């Protein structure tokens, strides 16, 4: 059973460009979480999604950031007009559907560098 | 809001030494507590967990006890190996893993290096 997949693993963008980060959850999982790890810091929760629904986006910056988890395909974290402060590692985690337990399984992360 | 504080790293030990990584937390209610490990180039893996006071989580020789009176969840291992070199994260969840949507709050992480 493949684990959580994230791509790309490394992404370089110039200031003002858009960044798209993809996350494919484990088979059978329909809950997805995104976390961000800034340099020298721990992971910070950004958003929690189920298929076609954003459940909790309280950790998302108010501007330029958006997330989706369509019925088909991976979850996408989109950052518009990137700035240097967006440089970080972005981790996706997935968990089971209803019935639990809802242990979160993490992907390897996408390292975003903004030049 | 909830928060987790870990001892500052990095920590460097010789093989077979005793390991302690301190973790304290602040939370309302009764959170579940976790230790995650991150090996180079990989995602985080759940190492152990405890869901209520006085529970002891253990895995691969690592242990941590949920201490409500001191709001702590220190990670210990009696004899570390080179293969234990990794970054260790303490985390909490207000809801635990029995309820969906249980976001995790992480500490800053502690880099452990074990030398032969």
Short mmCIF file of C-alpha atoms in Angstrom, two decimals:
data_model
loop_
_atom_site.label_atom_id
_atom_site.label_comp_id
_atom_site.label_asym_id
_atom_site.label_seq_id
_atom_site.Cartn_x
_atom_site.Cartn_y
_atom_site.Cartn_z
CA UNK A 1 0.00 0.00 0.00
CA UNK A 2 1.66 3.18 -1.19
CA UNK A 3 2.04 5.90 1.38
CA UNK A 4 1.11 9.54 1.05
CA UNK A 5 2.63 10.97 -2.12
CA UNK A 6 3.63 14.55 -2.59
CA UNK A 7 5.02 16.24 -5.66
CA UNK A 8 7.12 17.91 -6.54
CA UNK A 9 9.61 17.17 -3.78
CA UNK A 10 11.48 20.39 -4.50
CA UNK A 11 10.05 23.48 -6.14
CA UNK A 12 11.81 26.72 -6.97
CA UNK A 13 9.77 29.78 -7.84
CA UNK A 14 10.67 33.43 -8.42
CA UNK A 15 8.85 36.09 -6.49
CA UNK A 16 5.44 36.76 -7.98
CA UNK A 17 5.00 33.32 -9.55
CA UNK A 18 2.45 30.72 -8.55
CA UNK A 19 3.27 27.50 -6.71
CA UNK A 20 1.11 24.37 -6.90
CA UNK A 21 1.78 21.56 -4.47
CA UNK A 22 0.09 18.20 -4.89
CA UNK A 23 -0.80 15.55 -2.37
CA UNK A 24 -2.19 12.08 -3.07
CA UNK A 25 -3.51 10.50 0.13
CA UNK A 26 -3.09 6.88 1.05
CA UNK A 27 -5.52 4.49 -0.56
CA UNK A 28 -8.82 4.53 1.30
CA UNK A 29 -8.14 7.88 2.97
CA UNK A 30 -10.43 10.80 2.28
CA UNK A 31 -9.22 13.26 4.92
CA UNK A 32 -6.25 15.49 4.07
CA UNK A 33 -4.32 17.95 6.22
CA UNK A 34 -1.68 20.47 5.13
CA UNK A 35 1.07 21.68 7.44
CA UNK A 36 3.87 24.19 6.87
CA UNK A 37 7.32 24.07 8.42
CA UNK A 38 9.23 27.32 8.31
CA UNK A 39 13.01 27.17 8.78
CA UNK A 40 13.98 26.35 12.38
CA UNK A 41 10.33 25.95 13.41
CA UNK A 42 7.91 23.13 14.03
CA UNK A 43 5.07 22.19 11.74
CA UNK A 44 2.06 24.50 11.77
CA UNK A 45 -1.43 23.40 10.77
CA UNK A 46 -2.83 25.12 7.71
CA UNK A 47 -6.00 23.43 6.50
CA UNK A 48 -8.09 20.27 6.82
CA UNK A 49 -10.12 19.00 3.88
CA UNK A 50 -12.39 16.15 3.02
CA UNK A 51 -13.39 15.29 -0.54
CA UNK A 52 -14.83 18.46 -2.12
CA UNK A 53 -15.05 20.23 1.25
CA UNK A 54 -12.83 22.52 3.27
CA UNK A 55 -13.55 21.66 6.90
CA UNK A 56 -11.08 23.84 8.80
CA UNK A 57 -8.91 26.51 7.20
CA UNK A 58 -8.13 28.44 10.36
CA UNK A 59 -4.38 28.07 9.83
CA UNK A 60 -4.33 29.37 6.27
CA UNK A 61 -2.96 32.84 5.55
CA UNK A 62 -5.84 35.10 4.55
CA UNK A 63 -4.43 36.03 1.17
CA UNK A 64 -2.71 34.21 -1.71
CA UNK A 65 -3.19 30.70 -0.27
CA UNK A 66 -5.93 28.28 -1.26
CA UNK A 67 -6.50 24.54 -1.06
CA UNK A 68 -8.80 22.06 -2.69
CA UNK A 69 -9.46 18.33 -2.62
CA UNK A 70 -11.59 17.43 -5.62
CA UNK A 71 -13.70 14.31 -5.98
CA UNK A 72 -11.08 12.88 -8.33
CA UNK A 73 -7.38 13.53 -8.17
CA UNK A 74 -4.95 14.85 -5.61
CA UNK A 75 -5.34 17.63 -3.10
CA UNK A 76 -3.75 20.89 -4.28
CA UNK A 77 -2.24 23.65 -2.17
CA UNK A 78 -1.92 26.76 -4.29
CA UNK A 79 0.15 29.80 -3.43
CA UNK A 80 -0.28 32.82 -5.68
CA UNK A 81 2.30 35.58 -6.11
CA UNK A 82 4.85 33.87 -3.91
CA UNK A 83 7.15 35.89 -1.65
CA UNK A 84 10.43 34.92 0.00
CA UNK A 85 8.64 34.33 3.30
CA UNK A 86 6.72 31.45 1.67
CA UNK A 87 9.95 29.44 1.46
CA UNK A 88 9.28 26.42 3.66
CA UNK A 89 8.59 22.70 3.68
CA UNK A 90 4.94 21.86 3.10
CA UNK A 91 3.71 18.54 4.45
CA UNK A 92 0.51 16.75 3.65
CA UNK A 93 -1.05 14.11 5.88
CA UNK A 94 -4.03 11.85 5.32
CA UNK A 95 -6.28 9.81 7.56
CA UNK A 96 -9.02 7.26 7.25
CA UNK A 97 -12.65 7.84 6.47
CA UNK A 98 -15.35 7.55 9.06
CA UNK A 99 -14.87 4.90 11.68
CA UNK A 100 -11.37 5.85 12.78
CA UNK A 101 -8.84 5.68 14.22
CA UNK A 102 -7.81 8.87 12.52
CA UNK A 103 -4.04 8.58 12.77
CA UNK A 104 -2.39 10.96 10.34
CA UNK A 105 0.11 9.54 7.86
CA UNK A 106 2.54 12.07 6.47
CA UNK A 107 4.05 12.50 3.05
CA UNK A 108 7.73 13.36 2.45
CA UNK A 109 6.97 17.03 1.95
CA UNK A 110 7.56 19.63 -0.76
CA UNK A 111 10.45 22.03 -0.20
CA UNK A 112 9.51 25.38 -1.72
CA UNK A 113 12.25 27.90 -2.35
CA UNK A 114 11.34 31.39 -3.50
CA UNK A 115 14.17 33.33 -5.12
CA UNK B 1 -4.39 28.34 22.28
CA UNK B 2 -2.67 25.00 22.46
CA UNK B 3 1.10 24.91 22.39
CA UNK B 4 3.98 22.45 22.71
CA UNK B 5 7.50 23.26 23.90
CA UNK B 6 10.45 20.95 23.31
CA UNK B 7 13.94 21.14 24.66
CA UNK B 8 16.24 22.94 22.33
CA UNK B 9 18.59 20.90 20.21
CA UNK B 10 20.60 19.64 18.64
CA UNK B 11 21.38 16.69 20.87
CA UNK B 12 24.50 14.62 20.23
CA UNK B 13 25.05 11.31 22.01
CA UNK B 14 27.32 8.32 21.79
CA UNK B 15 25.87 4.93 20.94
CA UNK B 16 24.28 3.16 23.94
CA UNK B 17 23.83 6.43 25.87
CA UNK B 18 20.56 7.29 27.62
CA UNK B 19 18.26 9.69 25.83
CA UNK B 20 15.78 12.19 27.23
CA UNK B 21 14.02 14.81 25.13
CA UNK B 22 11.80 17.06 27.20
CA UNK B 23 8.35 18.10 26.06
CA UNK B 24 5.77 20.21 27.89
CA UNK B 25 2.41 21.36 26.65
CA UNK B 26 -0.37 23.85 27.22
CA UNK B 27 -3.90 22.85 26.31
CA UNK B 28 -7.49 23.19 27.38
CA UNK B 29 -9.22 19.96 28.16
CA UNK B 30 -7.54 16.57 27.84
CA UNK B 31 -5.44 16.32 24.71
CA UNK B 32 -3.83 13.25 23.23
CA UNK B 33 -0.03 13.39 23.04
CA UNK B 34 2.34 12.06 20.41
CA UNK B 35 5.95 11.72 19.42
CA UNK B 36 6.77 11.75 15.72
CA UNK B 37 10.14 10.99 14.13
CA UNK B 38 11.44 12.34 10.85
CA UNK B 39 14.35 10.62 9.13
CA UNK B 40 16.31 12.60 6.51
CA UNK B 41 14.33 13.15 3.33
CA UNK B 42 11.21 11.44 4.64
CA UNK B 43 7.87 12.41 6.08
CA UNK B 44 6.95 12.23 9.74
CA UNK B 45 6.22 8.83 11.25
CA UNK B 46 4.22 8.28 14.40
CA UNK B 47 6.59 6.88 17.02
CA UNK B 48 4.26 6.55 20.02
CA UNK B 49 1.18 8.06 21.57
CA UNK B 50 -0.77 8.38 24.81
CA UNK B 51 -4.41 9.36 25.01
CA UNK B 52 -4.99 9.95 28.72
CA UNK B 53 -3.18 10.85 31.93
CA UNK B 54 -0.66 8.28 33.21
CA UNK B 55 -0.73 6.38 29.92
CA UNK B 56 2.68 5.23 28.76
CA UNK B 57 3.36 5.06 25.05
CA UNK B 58 6.18 2.83 23.86
CA UNK B 59 7.69 1.69 20.59
CA UNK B 60 11.12 0.53 19.38
CA UNK B 61 12.61 1.00 22.84
CA UNK B 62 11.30 4.56 23.18
CA UNK B 63 8.89 5.47 25.98
CA UNK B 64 6.95 8.52 27.11
CA UNK B 65 4.46 8.93 29.96
CA UNK B 66 1.55 11.38 29.89
CA UNK B 67 1.97 13.46 33.06
CA UNK B 68 -1.02 15.72 33.57
CA UNK B 69 0.26 17.21 36.83
CA UNK B 70 3.40 18.51 35.14
CA UNK B 71 1.86 18.83 31.64
CA UNK B 72 4.77 16.86 30.24
CA UNK B 73 5.43 14.01 27.82
CA UNK B 74 9.20 13.46 27.88
CA UNK B 75 10.70 10.98 25.42
CA UNK B 76 13.22 8.46 26.77
CA UNK B 77 15.30 5.58 25.48
CA UNK B 78 17.71 3.57 27.55
CA UNK B 79 20.30 2.87 24.88
CA UNK B 80 20.36 4.79 21.61
CA UNK B 81 21.70 3.50 18.32
CA UNK B 82 23.19 5.28 15.32
CA UNK B 83 20.01 4.46 13.42
CA UNK B 84 18.01 6.60 15.89
CA UNK B 85 19.58 9.74 14.42
CA UNK B 86 16.62 11.84 13.26
CA UNK B 87 14.45 14.81 14.18
CA UNK B 88 11.89 14.14 16.92
CA UNK B 89 8.67 16.12 17.23
CA UNK B 90 6.35 16.25 20.19
CA UNK B 91 2.72 16.98 19.29
CA UNK B 92 -0.74 17.17 20.74
CA UNK B 93 -4.26 16.84 19.48
CA UNK B 94 -7.20 18.26 21.35
CA UNK B 95 -9.51 15.62 20.03
CA UNK B 96 -7.15 12.67 19.77
CA UNK B 97 -7.33 10.13 17.00
CA UNK B 98 -10.82 8.94 17.88
CA UNK B 99 -12.43 11.95 16.26
CA UNK B 100 -11.95 13.12 12.72
CA UNK B 101 -10.49 16.51 12.05
CA UNK B 102 -8.00 16.29 14.89
CA UNK B 103 -5.36 18.77 13.84
CA UNK B 104 -1.94 18.37 15.39
CA UNK B 105 0.00 21.07 17.23
CA UNK B 106 3.76 20.44 17.05
CA UNK B 107 6.80 21.44 19.03
CA UNK B 108 9.84 22.86 17.26
CA UNK B 109 11.57 19.51 16.82
CA UNK B 110 14.82 18.20 18.30
CA UNK B 111 17.64 16.99 16.08
CA UNK B 112 19.28 13.88 17.55
CA UNK B 113 22.65 12.67 16.29
CA UNK B 114 24.07 9.42 17.62
CA UNK B 115 27.75 8.77 17.01
CA UNK B 116 29.26 5.28 16.90
#
